[in-house]
Amino acid sequence: MKRQIIYLNLFVILLLCSCSKSEADNKDWQMIWNDEFETDGAPDATKWTFSGRRSPDWACYCTDQLENAEVFNGVLLLRGTVNENPGDTARFQTGCIQTKGKFDFKYGKLEVRAKLSKGQGSWPAIWMMPAEGVYGGWPKSGEIDVMEHLNFDPYFYQTIHSSHVDELKQKDNPIYFAKASFKEGEFNVFGLEWYPDRLDFLINGKKTFTYPKVEGQDAVQWPFDQNFYIILNQALGGNWPGPVNAEDLPVEMQVDWVRVYQRNKD
């Protein structure tokens, strides 16, 4: 009995220490924006807009149909489906929403708790684009991809784009992307900590890789000193994931919440 009491006390101490550490970590950050997706129906129009259908691969099937971007039972559902609308010539429809014109930020932490499904041609993504594009059109003003998943892969990609990477082809000086595993079929927290001198990418609180600002370089290598907005989408097809297998549809990215923090001032 004494031994059991000792073990129990040790367990309580360890639990308290764990909680204290978590609380201390949280005190370093203050939430400045979030969406918990608590109201059923269309995404909150005060926070999100539809991305709209455009020519890039990720956007060529975007729609504002509720069946492709819907909040239900506390979760945002972004779906890729076969298009059954006779008045629309696109073969597929995809859910694509963004905070452009509603919210953007510079430096801080972004966390998105999401669950991914799989299928040939599936391409869900959590990413960020510059609000103003002060250094010019893509890729000059940068792009930050917090999560991109392809097809049936057991891993996902975290990537940055810039003139340094995409025009000068400096793809290993420094390394511009990483692949990381995730809990398949479960919710995961995809994260980014953004500082004036680096981008730290994370999965479930663990760092996957860091993209640094290189000393002596200018906006060609580091355009990440301006406000960016958030994009969530469940794309289909394109050059990267390849052709879509309609038999695998629908696919969907489920988003439990999106939270943005900035560091508390010392």
mmCIF file of C-alpha atoms in Angstrom, residues 5-264:
data_model
loop_
_atom_site.group_PDB
_atom_site.id
_atom_site.type_symbol
_atom_site.label_atom_id
_atom_site.label_comp_id
_atom_site.label_asym_id
_atom_site.label_seq_id
_atom_site.Cartn_x
_atom_site.Cartn_y
_atom_site.Cartn_z
ATOM 1 C CA ILE A 5 0.832 5.728 -2.371
ATOM 2 C CA ILE A 6 4.405 6.720 -3.285
ATOM 3 C CA TYR A 7 3.781 5.918 -6.966
ATOM 4 C CA LEU A 8 0.521 7.863 -6.875
ATOM 5 C CA ASN A 9 2.233 10.885 -5.335
ATOM 6 C CA LEU A 10 4.980 10.739 -7.951
ATOM 7 C CA PHE A 11 2.351 10.579 -10.707
ATOM 8 C CA VAL A 12 0.552 13.648 -9.293
ATOM 9 C CA ILE A 13 3.839 15.566 -9.045
ATOM 10 C CA LEU A 14 4.738 14.724 -12.627
ATOM 11 C CA LEU A 15 1.259 15.705 -13.784
ATOM 12 C CA LEU A 16 1.454 19.038 -11.994
ATOM 13 C CA CYS A 17 4.875 19.717 -13.438
ATOM 14 C CA SER A 18 3.591 18.927 -16.893
ATOM 15 C CA CYS A 19 0.616 21.256 -16.455
ATOM 16 C CA SER A 20 2.812 24.016 -15.079
ATOM 17 C CA LYS A 21 5.157 23.771 -18.046
ATOM 18 C CA SER A 22 2.246 23.951 -20.479
ATOM 19 C CA GLU A 23 0.803 26.988 -18.720
ATOM 20 C CA ALA A 24 4.208 28.678 -18.682
ATOM 21 C CA ASP A 25 4.606 28.049 -22.419
ATOM 22 C CA ASN A 26 1.157 29.492 -23.115
ATOM 23 C CA LYS A 27 2.046 32.651 -21.198
ATOM 24 C CA ASP A 28 4.656 33.421 -23.863
ATOM 25 C CA TRP A 29 1.911 33.880 -26.471
ATOM 26 C CA GLN A 30 -1.298 35.882 -26.640
ATOM 27 C CA MET A 31 -4.094 34.894 -29.009
ATOM 28 C CA ILE A 32 -4.960 37.747 -31.374
ATOM 29 C CA TRP A 33 -7.350 35.990 -33.787
ATOM 30 C CA ASN A 34 -9.153 32.664 -33.965
ATOM 31 C CA ASP A 35 -12.068 30.747 -35.392
ATOM 32 C CA GLU A 36 -13.416 27.761 -33.467
ATOM 33 C CA PHE A 37 -16.137 27.023 -36.073
ATOM 34 C CA GLU A 38 -18.964 26.865 -33.560
ATOM 35 C CA THR A 39 -21.849 28.058 -35.768
ATOM 36 C CA ASP A 40 -23.255 25.701 -38.398
ATOM 37 C CA GLY A 41 -23.613 26.913 -41.964
ATOM 38 C CA ALA A 42 -21.350 28.962 -44.203
ATOM 39 C CA PRO A 43 -17.948 30.065 -42.827
ATOM 40 C CA ASP A 44 -18.093 33.270 -40.759
ATOM 41 C CA ALA A 45 -18.218 36.107 -43.304
ATOM 42 C CA THR A 46 -16.590 38.502 -40.846
ATOM 43 C CA LYS A 47 -13.483 36.313 -40.904
ATOM 44 C CA TRP A 48 -13.415 34.498 -44.253
ATOM 45 C CA THR A 49 -14.069 35.072 -47.929
ATOM 46 C CA PHE A 50 -14.205 32.531 -50.730
ATOM 47 C CA SER A 51 -10.986 32.422 -52.739
ATOM 48 C CA GLY A 52 -12.765 32.308 -56.093
ATOM 49 C CA ARG A 53 -12.072 30.230 -59.176
ATOM 50 C CA ARG A 54 -8.896 31.183 -61.018
ATOM 51 C CA SER A 55 -6.284 29.663 -63.312
ATOM 52 C CA PRO A 56 -3.689 28.291 -60.811
ATOM 53 C CA ASP A 57 -3.954 24.533 -60.278
ATOM 54 C CA TRP A 58 -5.104 24.859 -56.666
ATOM 55 C CA ALA A 59 -7.886 27.319 -57.571
ATOM 56 C CA CYS A 60 -9.255 25.987 -60.861
ATOM 57 C CA TYR A 61 -12.186 24.170 -59.194
ATOM 58 C CA CYS A 62 -12.897 26.556 -56.308
ATOM 59 C CA THR A 63 -16.551 27.215 -55.574
ATOM 60 C CA ASP A 64 -18.650 29.068 -53.014
ATOM 61 C CA GLN A 65 -21.149 26.209 -52.720
ATOM 62 C CA LEU A 66 -22.088 25.318 -49.151
ATOM 63 C CA GLU A 67 -21.540 21.626 -49.846
ATOM 64 C CA ASN A 68 -17.829 22.349 -50.415
ATOM 65 C CA ALA A 69 -17.195 24.784 -47.542
ATOM 66 C CA GLU A 70 -19.475 24.186 -44.578
ATOM 67 C CA VAL A 71 -19.307 24.449 -40.802
ATOM 68 C CA PHE A 72 -21.094 21.525 -39.188
ATOM 69 C CA ASN A 73 -21.050 20.256 -35.623
ATOM 70 C CA GLY A 74 -18.082 22.398 -34.606
ATOM 71 C CA VAL A 75 -15.878 21.578 -37.603
ATOM 72 C CA LEU A 76 -15.166 23.326 -40.893
ATOM 73 C CA LEU A 77 -15.541 20.873 -43.778
ATOM 74 C CA LEU A 78 -13.679 21.712 -46.973
ATOM 75 C CA ARG A 79 -14.619 19.151 -49.608
ATOM 76 C CA GLY A 80 -13.444 18.105 -53.046
ATOM 77 C CA THR A 81 -16.375 16.647 -54.994
ATOM 78 C CA VAL A 82 -17.553 15.658 -58.450
ATOM 79 C CA ASN A 83 -19.433 18.622 -59.934
ATOM 80 C CA GLU A 84 -23.089 17.739 -60.418
ATOM 81 C CA ASN A 85 -24.168 21.271 -61.330
ATOM 82 C CA PRO A 86 -25.275 21.218 -65.006
ATOM 83 C CA GLY A 87 -24.727 24.953 -65.292
ATOM 84 C CA ASP A 88 -21.018 24.673 -64.406
ATOM 85 C CA THR A 89 -18.588 23.151 -66.910
ATOM 86 C CA ALA A 90 -15.866 22.391 -64.324
ATOM 87 C CA ARG A 91 -15.481 18.659 -63.709
ATOM 88 C CA PHE A 92 -14.932 19.049 -59.965
ATOM 89 C CA GLN A 93 -15.699 21.489 -57.162
ATOM 90 C CA THR A 94 -13.438 22.343 -54.218
ATOM 91 C CA GLY A 95 -13.726 24.323 -50.994
ATOM 92 C CA CYS A 96 -11.329 27.291 -50.758
ATOM 93 C CA ILE A 97 -11.537 30.052 -48.150
ATOM 94 C CA GLN A 98 -9.174 32.828 -47.057
ATOM 95 C CA THR A 99 -8.837 35.723 -44.620
ATOM 96 C CA LYS A 100 -7.769 38.173 -47.334
ATOM 97 C CA GLY A 101 -9.281 41.574 -46.644
ATOM 98 C CA LYS A 102 -10.492 40.379 -43.235
ATOM 99 C CA PHE A 103 -7.348 39.523 -41.269
ATOM 100 C CA ASP A 104 -3.606 39.446 -41.816
ATOM 101 C CA PHE A 105 -0.596 39.645 -39.542
ATOM 102 C CA LYS A 106 3.184 39.866 -39.361
ATOM 103 C CA TYR A 107 5.210 37.626 -37.007
ATOM 104 C CA GLY A 108 3.627 35.321 -34.473
ATOM 105 C CA LYS A 109 2.331 31.772 -34.323
ATOM 106 C CA LEU A 110 -0.287 30.102 -36.502
ATOM 107 C CA GLU A 111 -1.834 26.787 -35.439
ATOM 108 C CA VAL A 112 -4.493 24.848 -37.340
ATOM 109 C CA ARG A 113 -5.999 21.643 -35.958
ATOM 110 C CA ALA A 114 -7.097 19.591 -38.935
ATOM 111 C CA LYS A 115 -7.779 16.052 -40.144
ATOM 112 C CA LEU A 116 -6.989 14.961 -43.700
ATOM 113 C CA SER A 117 -8.573 12.349 -45.912
ATOM 114 C CA LYS A 118 -6.936 10.640 -48.875
ATOM 115 C CA GLY A 119 -7.563 10.028 -52.556
ATOM 116 C CA GLN A 120 -5.810 10.163 -55.903
ATOM 117 C CA GLY A 121 -5.598 13.831 -56.846
ATOM 118 C CA SER A 122 -6.341 15.100 -53.329
ATOM 119 C CA TRP A 123 -4.346 18.206 -52.372
ATOM 120 C CA PRO A 124 -5.409 19.898 -49.107
ATOM 121 C CA ALA A 125 -3.376 22.874 -47.943
ATOM 122 C CA ILE A 126 -2.925 25.379 -45.116
ATOM 123 C CA TRP A 127 -0.892 28.318 -46.334
ATOM 124 C CA MET A 128 -0.254 32.061 -46.323
ATOM 125 C CA MET A 129 0.145 34.778 -48.935
ATOM 126 C CA PRO A 130 1.210 38.449 -48.664
ATOM 127 C CA ALA A 131 -1.603 40.924 -48.070
ATOM 128 C CA GLU A 132 -0.088 43.660 -50.244
ATOM 129 C CA GLY A 133 2.733 41.976 -52.152
ATOM 130 C CA VAL A 134 5.089 44.871 -51.511
ATOM 131 C CA TYR A 135 7.977 43.266 -53.427
ATOM 132 C CA GLY A 136 5.974 42.364 -56.523
ATOM 133 C CA GLY A 137 4.014 39.438 -57.891
ATOM 134 C CA TRP A 138 4.623 35.771 -57.122
ATOM 135 C CA PRO A 139 7.159 34.624 -56.046
ATOM 136 C CA LYS A 140 8.815 37.955 -55.243
ATOM 137 C CA SER A 141 6.681 38.721 -52.183
ATOM 138 C CA GLY A 142 6.824 35.174 -50.845
ATOM 139 C CA GLU A 143 4.528 32.302 -49.941
ATOM 140 C CA ILE A 144 4.445 30.213 -46.748
ATOM 141 C CA ASP A 145 3.010 26.689 -46.994
ATOM 142 C CA VAL A 146 2.315 25.324 -43.518
ATOM 143 C CA MET A 147 0.816 22.065 -44.797
ATOM 144 C CA GLU A 148 0.313 20.457 -48.191
ATOM 145 C CA HIS A 149 -0.680 16.817 -48.551
ATOM 146 C CA LEU A 150 -0.808 14.751 -51.744
ATOM 147 C CA ASN A 151 -2.878 11.714 -52.667
ATOM 148 C CA PHE A 152 -2.236 8.797 -50.256
ATOM 149 C CA ASP A 153 1.144 9.957 -48.901
ATOM 150 C CA PRO A 154 1.933 9.149 -45.230
ATOM 151 C CA TYR A 155 3.682 12.526 -44.957
ATOM 152 C CA PHE A 156 3.020 16.169 -45.805
ATOM 153 C CA TYR A 157 5.101 19.100 -47.033
ATOM 154 C CA GLN A 158 6.039 22.414 -45.409
ATOM 155 C CA THR A 159 7.553 24.875 -47.870
ATOM 156 C CA ILE A 160 8.489 28.483 -48.562
ATOM 157 C CA HIS A 161 8.585 30.256 -51.922
ATOM 158 C CA SER A 162 10.483 33.398 -52.893
ATOM 159 C CA SER A 163 12.593 34.819 -55.707
ATOM 160 C CA HIS A 164 15.617 33.246 -54.020
ATOM 161 C CA VAL A 165 14.034 29.792 -54.246
ATOM 162 C CA ASP A 166 11.931 29.889 -57.387
ATOM 163 C CA GLU A 167 13.774 32.307 -59.676
ATOM 164 C CA LEU A 168 17.398 32.013 -58.537
ATOM 165 C CA LYS A 169 16.908 28.272 -57.802
ATOM 166 C CA GLN A 170 18.650 28.508 -54.417
ATOM 167 C CA LYS A 171 16.783 25.503 -53.063
ATOM 168 C CA ASP A 172 19.405 24.152 -50.676
ATOM 169 C CA ASN A 173 21.013 27.386 -49.546
ATOM 170 C CA PRO A 174 19.200 27.218 -47.159
ATOM 171 C CA ILE A 175 16.861 24.222 -47.487
ATOM 172 C CA TYR A 176 13.434 25.554 -48.406
ATOM 173 C CA PHE A 177 11.117 22.650 -47.492
ATOM 174 C CA ALA A 178 10.637 19.576 -45.328
ATOM 175 C CA LYS A 179 8.519 16.431 -45.367
ATOM 176 C CA ALA A 180 7.061 15.284 -42.053
ATOM 177 C CA SER A 181 4.881 12.402 -40.894
ATOM 178 C CA PHE A 182 1.554 12.948 -39.152
ATOM 179 C CA LYS A 183 -1.112 10.929 -37.355
ATOM 180 C CA GLU A 184 -3.089 9.545 -40.265
ATOM 181 C CA GLY A 185 -6.855 9.543 -39.858
ATOM 182 C CA GLU A 186 -6.614 11.777 -36.769
ATOM 183 C CA PHE A 187 -6.593 15.470 -36.009
ATOM 184 C CA ASN A 188 -3.124 17.045 -36.057
ATOM 185 C CA VAL A 189 -1.950 20.551 -35.201
ATOM 186 C CA PHE A 190 -0.049 22.065 -38.117
ATOM 187 C CA GLY A 191 1.973 25.042 -36.936
ATOM 188 C CA LEU A 192 4.268 27.904 -37.818
ATOM 189 C CA GLU A 193 6.244 30.230 -35.555
ATOM 190 C CA TRP A 194 7.266 33.321 -37.509
ATOM 191 C CA TYR A 195 10.051 35.553 -36.235
ATOM 192 C CA PRO A 196 11.916 38.493 -37.816
ATOM 193 C CA ASP A 197 14.886 36.210 -38.519
ATOM 194 C CA ARG A 198 13.382 32.748 -39.146
ATOM 195 C CA LEU A 199 10.348 30.585 -39.856
ATOM 196 C CA ASP A 200 9.948 27.551 -37.575
ATOM 197 C CA PHE A 201 7.588 24.890 -38.931
ATOM 198 C CA LEU A 202 5.905 22.423 -36.561
ATOM 199 C CA ILE A 203 3.641 19.383 -36.366
ATOM 200 C CA ASN A 204 1.850 18.665 -33.078
ATOM 201 C CA GLY A 205 4.187 21.062 -31.281
ATOM 202 C CA LYS A 206 7.394 19.499 -32.608
ATOM 203 C CA LYS A 207 9.665 21.443 -34.922
ATOM 204 C CA THR A 208 10.182 19.949 -38.379
ATOM 205 C CA PHE A 209 12.587 22.493 -39.835
ATOM 206 C CA THR A 210 13.658 26.139 -39.775
ATOM 207 C CA TYR A 211 14.011 28.495 -42.703
ATOM 208 C CA PRO A 212 16.360 31.341 -41.654
ATOM 209 C CA LYS A 213 16.871 34.866 -42.851
ATOM 210 C CA VAL A 214 20.380 34.782 -44.299
ATOM 211 C CA GLU A 215 22.651 37.534 -43.030
ATOM 212 C CA GLY A 216 23.378 40.126 -45.692
ATOM 213 C CA GLN A 217 20.480 39.060 -47.934
ATOM 214 C CA ASP A 218 17.600 41.330 -48.915
ATOM 215 C CA ALA A 219 13.925 40.765 -49.787
ATOM 216 C CA VAL A 220 14.899 38.452 -52.637
ATOM 217 C CA GLN A 221 15.728 35.825 -49.997
ATOM 218 C CA TRP A 222 13.579 37.152 -47.141
ATOM 219 C CA PRO A 223 10.311 38.797 -48.224
ATOM 220 C CA PHE A 224 8.750 37.668 -44.936
ATOM 221 C CA ASP A 225 8.710 41.080 -43.267
ATOM 222 C CA GLN A 226 5.203 42.066 -44.348
ATOM 223 C CA ASN A 227 1.670 41.048 -43.421
ATOM 224 C CA PHE A 228 0.339 37.717 -44.688
ATOM 225 C CA TYR A 229 -3.203 36.291 -44.749
ATOM 226 C CA ILE A 230 -4.369 32.686 -44.300
ATOM 227 C CA ILE A 231 -5.749 30.287 -46.934
ATOM 228 C CA LEU A 232 -7.425 26.922 -46.284
ATOM 229 C CA ASN A 233 -8.374 24.750 -49.236
ATOM 230 C CA GLN A 234 -9.081 21.228 -50.374
ATOM 231 C CA ALA A 235 -7.763 21.257 -53.932
ATOM 232 C CA LEU A 236 -7.986 18.521 -56.541
ATOM 233 C CA GLY A 237 -5.627 17.608 -59.363
ATOM 234 C CA GLY A 238 -2.958 19.697 -61.013
ATOM 235 C CA ASN A 239 0.644 19.040 -62.023
ATOM 236 C CA TRP A 240 1.839 18.133 -58.533
ATOM 237 C CA PRO A 241 -0.742 15.613 -57.231
ATOM 238 C CA GLY A 242 -1.598 14.391 -60.717
ATOM 239 C CA PRO A 243 -4.960 13.309 -62.158
ATOM 240 C CA VAL A 244 -8.046 12.910 -59.995
ATOM 241 C CA ASN A 245 -9.709 9.544 -59.495
ATOM 242 C CA ALA A 246 -13.403 10.406 -59.234
ATOM 243 C CA GLU A 247 -14.039 7.102 -57.458
ATOM 244 C CA ASP A 248 -12.014 8.398 -54.481
ATOM 245 C CA LEU A 249 -14.302 11.418 -54.051
ATOM 246 C CA PRO A 250 -15.469 13.083 -51.985
ATOM 247 C CA VAL A 251 -12.339 13.959 -50.044
ATOM 248 C CA GLU A 252 -12.293 16.555 -47.311
ATOM 249 C CA MET A 253 -10.116 18.477 -44.903
ATOM 250 C CA GLN A 254 -11.783 18.861 -41.512
ATOM 251 C CA VAL A 255 -10.648 21.914 -39.540
ATOM 252 C CA ASP A 256 -11.381 21.996 -35.818
ATOM 253 C CA TRP A 257 -9.907 25.438 -35.217
ATOM 254 C CA VAL A 258 -7.528 28.129 -36.472
ATOM 255 C CA ARG A 259 -5.591 30.245 -33.946
ATOM 256 C CA VAL A 260 -3.091 33.055 -34.332
ATOM 257 C CA TYR A 261 -0.861 34.293 -31.515
ATOM 258 C CA GLN A 262 1.773 36.935 -31.007
ATOM 259 C CA ARG A 263 4.477 36.877 -28.386
ATOM 260 C CA ASN A 264 3.865 38.737 -25.149
#
